[in-house]
Short mmCIF file of C-alpha atoms in Angstrom, two decimals:
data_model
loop_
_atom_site.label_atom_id
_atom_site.label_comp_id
_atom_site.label_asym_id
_atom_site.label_seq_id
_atom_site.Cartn_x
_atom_site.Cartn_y
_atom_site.Cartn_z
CA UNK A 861 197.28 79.38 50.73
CA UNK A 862 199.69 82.22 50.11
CA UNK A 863 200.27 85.23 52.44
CA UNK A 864 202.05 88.37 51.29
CA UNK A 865 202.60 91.67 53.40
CA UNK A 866 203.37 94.75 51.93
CA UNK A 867 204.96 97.44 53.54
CA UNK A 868 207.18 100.49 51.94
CA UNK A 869 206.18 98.40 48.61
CA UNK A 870 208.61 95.53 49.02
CA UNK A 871 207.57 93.71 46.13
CA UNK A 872 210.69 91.85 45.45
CA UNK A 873 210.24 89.88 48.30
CA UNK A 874 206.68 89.43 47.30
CA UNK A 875 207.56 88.02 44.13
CA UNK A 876 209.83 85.18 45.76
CA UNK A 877 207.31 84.29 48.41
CA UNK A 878 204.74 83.61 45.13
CA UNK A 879 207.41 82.26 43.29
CA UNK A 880 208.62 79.44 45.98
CA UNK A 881 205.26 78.76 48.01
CA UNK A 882 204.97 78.43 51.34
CA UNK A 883 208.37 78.14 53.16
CA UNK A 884 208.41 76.31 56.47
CA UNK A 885 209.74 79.22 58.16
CA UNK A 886 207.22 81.02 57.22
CA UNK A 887 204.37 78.18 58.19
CA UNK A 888 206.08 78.49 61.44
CA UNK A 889 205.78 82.24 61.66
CA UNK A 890 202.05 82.00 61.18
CA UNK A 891 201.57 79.22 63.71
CA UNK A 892 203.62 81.45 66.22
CA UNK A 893 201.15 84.42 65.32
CA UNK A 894 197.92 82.65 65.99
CA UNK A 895 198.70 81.18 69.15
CA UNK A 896 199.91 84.06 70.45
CA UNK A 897 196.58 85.83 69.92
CA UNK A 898 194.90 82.85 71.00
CA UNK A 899 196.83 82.92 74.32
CA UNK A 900 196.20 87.04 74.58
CA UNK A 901 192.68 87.21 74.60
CA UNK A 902 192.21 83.74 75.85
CA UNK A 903 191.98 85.80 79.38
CA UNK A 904 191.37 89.55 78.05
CA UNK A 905 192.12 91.91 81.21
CA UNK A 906 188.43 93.75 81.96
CA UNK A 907 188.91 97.55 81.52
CA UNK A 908 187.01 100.85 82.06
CA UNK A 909 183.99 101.14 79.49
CA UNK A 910 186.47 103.92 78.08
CA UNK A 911 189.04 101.23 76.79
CA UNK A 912 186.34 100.01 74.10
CA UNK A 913 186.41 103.76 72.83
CA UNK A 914 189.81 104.17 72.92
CA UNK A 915 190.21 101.04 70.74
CA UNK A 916 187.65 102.02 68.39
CA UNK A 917 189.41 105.50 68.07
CA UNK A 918 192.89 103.47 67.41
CA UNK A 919 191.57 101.02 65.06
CA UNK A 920 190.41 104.37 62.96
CA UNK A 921 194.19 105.52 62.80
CA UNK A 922 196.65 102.63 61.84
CA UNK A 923 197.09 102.26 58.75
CA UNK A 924 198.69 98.46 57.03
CA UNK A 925 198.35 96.93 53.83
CA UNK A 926 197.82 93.13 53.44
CA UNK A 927 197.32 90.59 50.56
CA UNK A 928 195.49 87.18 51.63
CA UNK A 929 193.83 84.21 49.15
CA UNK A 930 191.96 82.03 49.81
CA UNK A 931 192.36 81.87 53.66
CA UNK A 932 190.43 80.95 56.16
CA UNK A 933 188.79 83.57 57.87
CA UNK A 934 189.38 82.61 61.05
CA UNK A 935 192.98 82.64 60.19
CA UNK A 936 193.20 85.66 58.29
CA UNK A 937 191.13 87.76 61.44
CA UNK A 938 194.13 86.65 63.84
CA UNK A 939 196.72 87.79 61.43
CA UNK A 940 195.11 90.44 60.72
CA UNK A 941 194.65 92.02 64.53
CA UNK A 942 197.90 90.70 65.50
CA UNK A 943 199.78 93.04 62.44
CA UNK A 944 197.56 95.96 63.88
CA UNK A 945 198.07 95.26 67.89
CA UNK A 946 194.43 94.84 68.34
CA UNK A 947 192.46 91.95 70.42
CA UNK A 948 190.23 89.64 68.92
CA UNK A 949 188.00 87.10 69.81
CA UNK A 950 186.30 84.79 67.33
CA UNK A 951 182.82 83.50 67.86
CA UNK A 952 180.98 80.15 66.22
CA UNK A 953 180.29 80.52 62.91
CA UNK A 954 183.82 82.26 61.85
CA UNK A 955 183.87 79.78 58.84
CA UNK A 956 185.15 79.78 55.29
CA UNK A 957 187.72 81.59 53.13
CA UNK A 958 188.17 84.79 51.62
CA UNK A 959 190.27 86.40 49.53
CA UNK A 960 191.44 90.02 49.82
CA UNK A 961 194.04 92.60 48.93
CA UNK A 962 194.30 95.75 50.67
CA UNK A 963 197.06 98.94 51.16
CA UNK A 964 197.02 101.44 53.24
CA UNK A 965 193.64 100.87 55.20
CA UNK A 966 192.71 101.26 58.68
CA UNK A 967 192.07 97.82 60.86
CA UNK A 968 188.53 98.86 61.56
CA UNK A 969 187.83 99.28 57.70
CA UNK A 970 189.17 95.97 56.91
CA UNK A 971 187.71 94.41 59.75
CA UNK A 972 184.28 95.75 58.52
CA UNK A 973 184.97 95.03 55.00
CA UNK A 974 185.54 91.23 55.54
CA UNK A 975 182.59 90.53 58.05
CA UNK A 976 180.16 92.09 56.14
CA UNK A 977 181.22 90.17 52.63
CA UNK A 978 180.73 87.31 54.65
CA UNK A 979 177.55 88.03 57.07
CA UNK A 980 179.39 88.22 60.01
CA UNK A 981 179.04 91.19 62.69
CA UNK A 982 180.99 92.87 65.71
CA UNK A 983 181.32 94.91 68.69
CA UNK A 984 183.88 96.16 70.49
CA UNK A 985 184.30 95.81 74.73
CA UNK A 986 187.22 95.81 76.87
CA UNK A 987 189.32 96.69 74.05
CA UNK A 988 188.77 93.35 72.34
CA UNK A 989 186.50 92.95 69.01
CA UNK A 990 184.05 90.40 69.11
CA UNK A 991 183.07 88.73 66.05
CA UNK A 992 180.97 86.12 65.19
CA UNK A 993 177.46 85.45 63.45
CA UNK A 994 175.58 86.88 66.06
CA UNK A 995 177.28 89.29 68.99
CA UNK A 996 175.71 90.35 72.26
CA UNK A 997 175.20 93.93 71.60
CA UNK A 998 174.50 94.06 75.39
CA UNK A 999 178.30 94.20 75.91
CA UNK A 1000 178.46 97.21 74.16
CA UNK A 1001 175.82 98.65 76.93
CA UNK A 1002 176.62 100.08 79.90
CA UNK A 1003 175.09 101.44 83.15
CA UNK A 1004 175.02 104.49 84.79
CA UNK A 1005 173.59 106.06 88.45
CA UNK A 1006 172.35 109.50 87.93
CA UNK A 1007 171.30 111.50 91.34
CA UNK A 1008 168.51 113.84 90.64
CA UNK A 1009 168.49 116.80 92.33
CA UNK A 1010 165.10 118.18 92.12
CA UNK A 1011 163.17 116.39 89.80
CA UNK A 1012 161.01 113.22 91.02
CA UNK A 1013 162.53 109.83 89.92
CA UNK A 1014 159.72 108.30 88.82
CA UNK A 1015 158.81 110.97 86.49
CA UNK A 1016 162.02 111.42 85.10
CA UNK A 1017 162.46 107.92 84.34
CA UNK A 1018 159.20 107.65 82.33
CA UNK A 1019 161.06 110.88 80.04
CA UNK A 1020 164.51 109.62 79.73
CA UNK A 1021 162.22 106.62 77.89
CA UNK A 1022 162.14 108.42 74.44
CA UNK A 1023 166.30 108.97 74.76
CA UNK A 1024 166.65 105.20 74.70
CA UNK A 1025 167.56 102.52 72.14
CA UNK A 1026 165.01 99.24 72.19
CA UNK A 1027 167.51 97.67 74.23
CA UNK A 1028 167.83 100.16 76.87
CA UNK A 1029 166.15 100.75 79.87
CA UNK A 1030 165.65 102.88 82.70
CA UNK A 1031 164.37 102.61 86.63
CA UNK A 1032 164.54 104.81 89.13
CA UNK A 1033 165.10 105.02 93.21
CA UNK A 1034 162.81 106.91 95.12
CA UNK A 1035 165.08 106.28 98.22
CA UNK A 1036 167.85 107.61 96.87
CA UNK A 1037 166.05 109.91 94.35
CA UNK A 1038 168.04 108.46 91.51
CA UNK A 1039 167.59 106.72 88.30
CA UNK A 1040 169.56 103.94 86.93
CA UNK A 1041 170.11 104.03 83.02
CA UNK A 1042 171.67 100.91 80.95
CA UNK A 1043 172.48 101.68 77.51
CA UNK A 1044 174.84 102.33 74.47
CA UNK A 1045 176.74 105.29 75.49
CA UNK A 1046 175.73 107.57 73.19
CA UNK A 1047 172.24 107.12 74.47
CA UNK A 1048 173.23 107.73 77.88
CA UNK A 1049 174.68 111.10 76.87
CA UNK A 1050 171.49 111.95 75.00
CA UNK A 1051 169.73 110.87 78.80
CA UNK A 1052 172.26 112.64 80.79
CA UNK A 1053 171.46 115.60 78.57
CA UNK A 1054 168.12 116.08 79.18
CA UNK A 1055 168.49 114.94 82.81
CA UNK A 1056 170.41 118.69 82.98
CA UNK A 1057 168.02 120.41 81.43
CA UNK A 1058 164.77 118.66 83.18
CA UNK A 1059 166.38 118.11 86.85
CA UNK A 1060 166.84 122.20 87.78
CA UNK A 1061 165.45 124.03 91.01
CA UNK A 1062 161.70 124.84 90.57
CA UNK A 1063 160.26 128.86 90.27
CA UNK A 1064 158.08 129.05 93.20
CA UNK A 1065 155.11 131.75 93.65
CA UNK A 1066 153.37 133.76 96.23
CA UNK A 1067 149.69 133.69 95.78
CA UNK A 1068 148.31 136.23 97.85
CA UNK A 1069 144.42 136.34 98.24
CA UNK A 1070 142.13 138.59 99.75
CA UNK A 1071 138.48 137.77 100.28
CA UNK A 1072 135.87 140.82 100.92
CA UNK A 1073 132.14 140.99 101.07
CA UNK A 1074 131.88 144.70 99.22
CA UNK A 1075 128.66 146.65 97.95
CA UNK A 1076 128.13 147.56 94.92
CA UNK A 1077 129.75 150.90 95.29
CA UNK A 1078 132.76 149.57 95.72
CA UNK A 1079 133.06 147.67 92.40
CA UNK A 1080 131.91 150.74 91.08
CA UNK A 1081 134.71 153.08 92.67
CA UNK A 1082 137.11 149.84 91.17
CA UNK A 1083 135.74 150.98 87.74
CA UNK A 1084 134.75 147.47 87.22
CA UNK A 1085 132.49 147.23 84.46
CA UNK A 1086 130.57 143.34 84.08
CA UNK A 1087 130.19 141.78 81.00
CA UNK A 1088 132.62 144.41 79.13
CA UNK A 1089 136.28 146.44 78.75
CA UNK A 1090 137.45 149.01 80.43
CA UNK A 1091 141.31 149.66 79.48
CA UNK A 1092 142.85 152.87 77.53
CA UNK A 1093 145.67 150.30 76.01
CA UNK A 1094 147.48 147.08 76.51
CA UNK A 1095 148.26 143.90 74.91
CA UNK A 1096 146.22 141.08 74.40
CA UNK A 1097 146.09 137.97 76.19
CA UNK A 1098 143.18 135.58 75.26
CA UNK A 1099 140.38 136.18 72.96
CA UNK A 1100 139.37 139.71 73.00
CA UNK A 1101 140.56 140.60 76.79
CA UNK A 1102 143.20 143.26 77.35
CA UNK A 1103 145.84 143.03 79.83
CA UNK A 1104 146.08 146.86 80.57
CA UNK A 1105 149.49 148.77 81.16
CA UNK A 1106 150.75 148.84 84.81
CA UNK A 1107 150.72 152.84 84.88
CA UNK A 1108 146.95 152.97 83.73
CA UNK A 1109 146.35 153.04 88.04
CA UNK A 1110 142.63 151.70 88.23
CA UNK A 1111 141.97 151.03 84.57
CA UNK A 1112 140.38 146.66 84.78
CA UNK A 1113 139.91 144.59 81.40
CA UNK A 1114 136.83 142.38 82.28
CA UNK A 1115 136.62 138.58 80.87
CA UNK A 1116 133.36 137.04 81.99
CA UNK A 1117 129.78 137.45 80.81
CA UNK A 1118 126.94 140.04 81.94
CA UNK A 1119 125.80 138.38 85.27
CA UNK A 1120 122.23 136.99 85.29
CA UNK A 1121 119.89 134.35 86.96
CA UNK A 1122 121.97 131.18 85.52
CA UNK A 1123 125.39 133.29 85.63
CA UNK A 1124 128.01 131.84 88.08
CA UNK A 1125 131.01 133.19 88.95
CA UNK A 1126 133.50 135.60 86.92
CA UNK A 1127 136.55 136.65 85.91
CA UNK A 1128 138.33 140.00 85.96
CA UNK A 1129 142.06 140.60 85.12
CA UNK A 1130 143.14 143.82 86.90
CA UNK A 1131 146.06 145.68 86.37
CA UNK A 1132 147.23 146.91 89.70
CA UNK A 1133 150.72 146.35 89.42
CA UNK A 1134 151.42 147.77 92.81
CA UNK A 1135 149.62 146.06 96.07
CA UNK A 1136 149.86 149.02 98.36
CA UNK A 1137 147.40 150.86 95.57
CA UNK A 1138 144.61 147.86 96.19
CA UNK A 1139 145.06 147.36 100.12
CA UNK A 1140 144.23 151.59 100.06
CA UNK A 1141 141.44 150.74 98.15
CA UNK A 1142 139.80 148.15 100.31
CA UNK A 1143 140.78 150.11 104.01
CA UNK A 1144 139.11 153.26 102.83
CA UNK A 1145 136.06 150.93 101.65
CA UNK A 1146 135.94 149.09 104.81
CA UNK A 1147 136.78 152.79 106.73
CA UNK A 1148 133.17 153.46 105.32
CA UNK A 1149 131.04 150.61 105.59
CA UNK A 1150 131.39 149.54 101.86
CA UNK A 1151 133.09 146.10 102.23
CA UNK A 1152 134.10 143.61 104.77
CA UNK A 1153 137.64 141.59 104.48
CA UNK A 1154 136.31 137.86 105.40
CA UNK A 1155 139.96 136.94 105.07
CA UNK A 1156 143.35 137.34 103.75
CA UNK A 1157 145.49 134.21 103.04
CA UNK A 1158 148.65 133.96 101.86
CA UNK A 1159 150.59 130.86 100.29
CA UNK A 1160 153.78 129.62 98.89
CA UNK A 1161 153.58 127.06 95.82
CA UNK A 1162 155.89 125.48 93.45
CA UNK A 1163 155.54 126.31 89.48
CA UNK A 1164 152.82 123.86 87.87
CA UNK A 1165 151.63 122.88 91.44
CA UNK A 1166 148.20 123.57 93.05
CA UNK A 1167 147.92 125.51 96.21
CA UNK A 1168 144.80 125.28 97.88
CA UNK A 1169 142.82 127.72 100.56
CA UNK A 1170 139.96 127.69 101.80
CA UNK A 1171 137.71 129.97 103.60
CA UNK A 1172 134.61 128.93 105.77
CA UNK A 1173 132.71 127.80 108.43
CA UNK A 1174 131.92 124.32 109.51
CA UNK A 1175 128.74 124.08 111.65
CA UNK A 1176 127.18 120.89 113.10
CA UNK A 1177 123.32 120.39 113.26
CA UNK A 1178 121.57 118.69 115.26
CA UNK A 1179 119.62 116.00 114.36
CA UNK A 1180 117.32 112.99 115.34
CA UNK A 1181 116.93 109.32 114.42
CA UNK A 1182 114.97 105.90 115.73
CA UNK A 1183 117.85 103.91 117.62
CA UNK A 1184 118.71 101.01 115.27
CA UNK A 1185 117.83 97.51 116.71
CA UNK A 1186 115.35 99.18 119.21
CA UNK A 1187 111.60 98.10 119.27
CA UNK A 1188 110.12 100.70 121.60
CA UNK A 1189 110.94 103.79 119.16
CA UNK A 1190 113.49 105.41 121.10
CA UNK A 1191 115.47 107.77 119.76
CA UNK A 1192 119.18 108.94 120.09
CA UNK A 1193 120.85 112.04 119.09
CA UNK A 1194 123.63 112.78 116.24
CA UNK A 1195 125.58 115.87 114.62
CA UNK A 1196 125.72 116.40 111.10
CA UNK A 1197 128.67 118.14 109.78
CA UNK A 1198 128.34 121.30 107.03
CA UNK A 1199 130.74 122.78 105.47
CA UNK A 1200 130.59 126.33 104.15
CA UNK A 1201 132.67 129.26 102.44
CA UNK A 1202 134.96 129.70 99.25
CA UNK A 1203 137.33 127.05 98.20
CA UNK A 1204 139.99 128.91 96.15
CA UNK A 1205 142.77 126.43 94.03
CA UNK A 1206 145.62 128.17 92.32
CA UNK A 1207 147.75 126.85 90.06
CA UNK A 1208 150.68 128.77 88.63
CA UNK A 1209 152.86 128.51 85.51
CA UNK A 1210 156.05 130.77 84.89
CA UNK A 1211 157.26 132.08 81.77
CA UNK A 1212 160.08 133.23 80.90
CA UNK A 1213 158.97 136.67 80.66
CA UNK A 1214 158.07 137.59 83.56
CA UNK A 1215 154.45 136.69 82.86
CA UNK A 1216 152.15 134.49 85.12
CA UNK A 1217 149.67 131.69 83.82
CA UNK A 1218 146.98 130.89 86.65
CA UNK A 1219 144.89 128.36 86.27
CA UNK A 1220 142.10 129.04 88.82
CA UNK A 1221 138.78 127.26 90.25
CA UNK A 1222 136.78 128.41 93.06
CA UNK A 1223 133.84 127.10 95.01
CA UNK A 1224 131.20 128.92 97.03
CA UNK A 1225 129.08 127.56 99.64
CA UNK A 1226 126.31 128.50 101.51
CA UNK A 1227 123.72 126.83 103.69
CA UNK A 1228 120.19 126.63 102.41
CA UNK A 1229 117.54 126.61 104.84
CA UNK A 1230 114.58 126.59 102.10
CA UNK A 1231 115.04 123.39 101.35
CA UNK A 1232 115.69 121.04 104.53
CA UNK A 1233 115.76 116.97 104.43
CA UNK A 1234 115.50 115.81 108.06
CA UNK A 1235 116.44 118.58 109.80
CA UNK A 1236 119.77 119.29 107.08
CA UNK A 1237 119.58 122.33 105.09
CA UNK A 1238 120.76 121.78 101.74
CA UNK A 1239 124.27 123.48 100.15
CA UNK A 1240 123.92 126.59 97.81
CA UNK A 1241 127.23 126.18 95.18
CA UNK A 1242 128.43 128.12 92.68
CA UNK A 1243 131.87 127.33 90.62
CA UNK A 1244 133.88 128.66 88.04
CA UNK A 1245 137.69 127.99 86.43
CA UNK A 1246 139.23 129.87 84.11
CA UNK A 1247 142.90 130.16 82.73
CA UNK A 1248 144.07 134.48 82.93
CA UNK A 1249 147.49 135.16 82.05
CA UNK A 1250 149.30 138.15 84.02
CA UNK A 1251 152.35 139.97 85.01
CA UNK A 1252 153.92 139.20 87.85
CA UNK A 1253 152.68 141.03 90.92
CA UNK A 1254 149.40 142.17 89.26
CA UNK A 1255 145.87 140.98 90.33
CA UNK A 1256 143.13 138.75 89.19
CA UNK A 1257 139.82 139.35 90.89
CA UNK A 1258 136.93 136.77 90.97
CA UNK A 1259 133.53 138.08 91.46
CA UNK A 1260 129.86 137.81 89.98
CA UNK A 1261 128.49 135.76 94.04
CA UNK A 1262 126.20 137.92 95.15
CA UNK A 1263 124.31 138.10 98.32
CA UNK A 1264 120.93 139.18 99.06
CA UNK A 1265 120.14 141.07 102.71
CA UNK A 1266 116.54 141.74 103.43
CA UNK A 1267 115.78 144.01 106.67
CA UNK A 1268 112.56 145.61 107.43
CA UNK A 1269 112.40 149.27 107.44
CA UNK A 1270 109.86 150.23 109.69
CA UNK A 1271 109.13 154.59 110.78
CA UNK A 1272 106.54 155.31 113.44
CA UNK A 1273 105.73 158.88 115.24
CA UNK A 1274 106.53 158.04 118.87
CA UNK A 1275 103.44 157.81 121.10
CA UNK A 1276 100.36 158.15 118.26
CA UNK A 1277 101.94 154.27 116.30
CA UNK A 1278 100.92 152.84 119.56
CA UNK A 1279 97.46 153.65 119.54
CA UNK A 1280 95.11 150.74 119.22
CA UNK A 1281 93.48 150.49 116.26
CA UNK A 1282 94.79 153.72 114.98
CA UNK A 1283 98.33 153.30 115.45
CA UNK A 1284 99.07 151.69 111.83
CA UNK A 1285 97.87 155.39 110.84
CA UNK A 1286 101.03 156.63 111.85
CA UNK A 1287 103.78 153.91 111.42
CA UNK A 1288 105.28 152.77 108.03
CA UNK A 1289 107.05 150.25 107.22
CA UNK A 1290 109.30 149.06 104.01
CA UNK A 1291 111.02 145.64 103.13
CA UNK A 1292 114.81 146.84 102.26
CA UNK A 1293 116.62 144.32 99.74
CA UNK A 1294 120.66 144.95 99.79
CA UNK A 1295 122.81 143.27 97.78
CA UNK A 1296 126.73 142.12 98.52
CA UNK A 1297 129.02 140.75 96.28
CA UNK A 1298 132.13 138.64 97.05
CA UNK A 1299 134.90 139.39 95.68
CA UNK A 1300 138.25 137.66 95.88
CA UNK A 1301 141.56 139.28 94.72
CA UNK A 1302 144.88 137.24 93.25
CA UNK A 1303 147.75 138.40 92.95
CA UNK A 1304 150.71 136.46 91.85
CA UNK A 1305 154.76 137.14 93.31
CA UNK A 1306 157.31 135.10 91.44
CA UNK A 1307 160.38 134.68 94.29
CA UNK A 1308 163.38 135.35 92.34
CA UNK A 1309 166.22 132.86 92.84
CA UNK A 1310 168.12 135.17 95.49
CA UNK A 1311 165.41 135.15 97.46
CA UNK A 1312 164.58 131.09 97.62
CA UNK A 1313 167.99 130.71 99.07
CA UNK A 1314 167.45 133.12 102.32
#
């Protein structure tokens, strides 16, 4: 085997080394260079995942020429990193010879260049290069502790998933709200990016609800108008609805169909941009008998979560039943429990526009005394959901339950209505049927950022 180095292009001395062989001095020299790397990395010093980095950046920037034939491999590695200051550490299977001339090339591309003409592969950790037929890539992995701030482990961790290689992985703490990533770095930075974007402080919403009981007049003096559109202008939001322009005052875009027998609930977006103009609206109503506020909740809820109210009664009834285990037909008393009102779930999405998506279902119960099973009057329930988008402090209102009150009219002339037989003469009296409609209004406050921190 001959070995030539060329640097500055001394090829005189090149010419001698072919010329005259291999020189003991020179035998010696090479036996001095491979047991020196052999005693280096024989106990390589562990570094900072950086090191392997910095190496890799290094081996990219040297630049050597060599001339090698027919060498062993093994042999011709060990020269090779010890010319260019590099660690190396050979694995089973670094077998054969090769033959190679190259000038002016960086360690890495002449490392790459000889494993690959013979099937052999590498990685780099700790500053050493590994080579061999097969290499752990799982030194080249590392593992890193990422605190969330916000977001919820578990459901980051099933995310950060799709940022991974096949052999990374990814588990999370609840305890500690943190998730624990082991990877190739550049994964972990692709992770670690969308950790920042994913893990921020969540918009949170006011959802302030009013529930009334109002006549028909009212809905009328809204300028509600069921089953159609009422709006001078505005832009549209879904299908063929209108979201009308804040300064329009009183002017509604209705989304729900004409209400009838098999009608349920429905949907109004309203464009009352300022609250004070609707709570005027329902005093002076209530001021004269034309609606009655059942109640008036107010909640706090994060963006994409549910907040829940509910408005009701629960009553207990009374009922009867033959004492189990009992042969002389006693029997004991129990309560059964009914519950009654409007169930009202709100759940709100953000954009970035200022705009509001609610996604909205409501329940309403009532007790029905026409049809009875031991004792229990049945439950009356109409439903609806619906998805309205809106601007931010503007109002959705939910209507189309209506009630029916039936009162007896009855007129008499004092004194002669009593008269026996001829009373009826001078007494009338008429069956009155009113009807009430609930309505529930939604209106939507995003909390700026200023204000979560208060």
């Amino acid at each position: 085997m001959a070995f030539e180095t060329y640097q500055n292009r001394q090829t005189h001395r090149v010419r001698s080394w072919r010329c005259r062989g291999l020189s003991v001095s020179f035998l010696t020299l090479l036996i001095s260079i491979f047991l020196s790397s052999v005693a280096f990395v024989a106990a390589p010093s562990i570094t900072a995942a950086a090191s392997s980095i910095k190496a890799e950046i290094e081996a990219d920037k040297r630049l050597f020429s060599m001339e090698i034939r027919d060498g062993e491999i093994s042999d011709v590695l060990r020269a090779l990193a010890s010319q260019s200051g590099f660690n190396i550490i050979l694995g089973d299977g670094v077998t054969g010879t090769v033959t190679l001339s190259f000038t002016d090339i960086t360690f890495k591309n002449a490392l790459e260049i000889i494993i690959e003409a013979n099937g052999l592969k590498y990685t780099i950790k700790n500053n050493v290069f590994w080579v061999g037929k097969e290499v752990d890539h799982s030194l080249d992995m590392t593992t890193r502790v990422v605190r969330l701030n916000y977001a919820n482990p578990a459901e980051m961790a099933e995310r950060l998933k799709s940022t991974l290689s096949a052999s990374g992985a990814v588990e999370f703490d609840t305890r500690t709200s943190s998730v624990i990533i082991r990877d190739f770095a550049e994964n972990i930075a692709k992770a670690e990016e969308l950790i920042g974007l994913m893990d921020i402080q969540a918009s949170q919403v006011v959802i302030e609800a009013r529930i009334v009981e109002a006549s028909s007049n009212f809905t009328k003096e809204l300028g509600v108008q069921w089953g159609g559109e009422y709006s001078s202008s505005g832009d549209t939001i879904t299908g063929s609805s209108q979201l009308p322009d804040s300064d329009g005052g009183r002017n509604f875009a209705v989304n729900m169909p004409s209400t009838n027998a098999n009608a349920g609930l429905g949907i109004i977006v309203g464009s009352l941009s300022n609250s004070l103009t609707l709570d005027i609206e329902i005093s002076a109503a209530e001021s004269k008998g034309e609606l009655k506020i059942i109640s008036s909740p107010k909640i706090s809820t994060l963006h994409n979560k549910t907040a829940m109210i509910h408005s009701g009664l629960t009553f207990r009834v009374k009922l009867s039943q033959a004492a189990t285990g009992t042969t002389t037909g006693e029997t004991t008393a129990g309560l059964e429990e009914i519950k009654t009102g409007i169930d009202l779930m709100v759940t709100p999405q953000i954009s970035s526009d200022g705009f509001v998506m609610l996604a909205i279902e409501t329940n309403k119960s009532d007790p029905d005394y026409t049809h009875t099973v031991d004792g229990i009057p049945g439950v009356s329930e109409k439903s609806a959901s619906t998805h309205v988008l809106v601007k931010d402090g503007e109002t959705v209102v939910i209507g189309g339950l209506y009630k029916s009150i039936n009162s007896d009219d009855t007129k008499a002339v004092p004194g002669l209505s009593k008269i026996p037989l001829l009373g009826y003469l001078f007494k009338s009296s008429a069956l009155n049927e009113q009807h009430e409609e609930l309505l529930v209004f939604i209106t939507p406050r995003i909390i700026k950022q200023k204000e979560q921190h208060r």
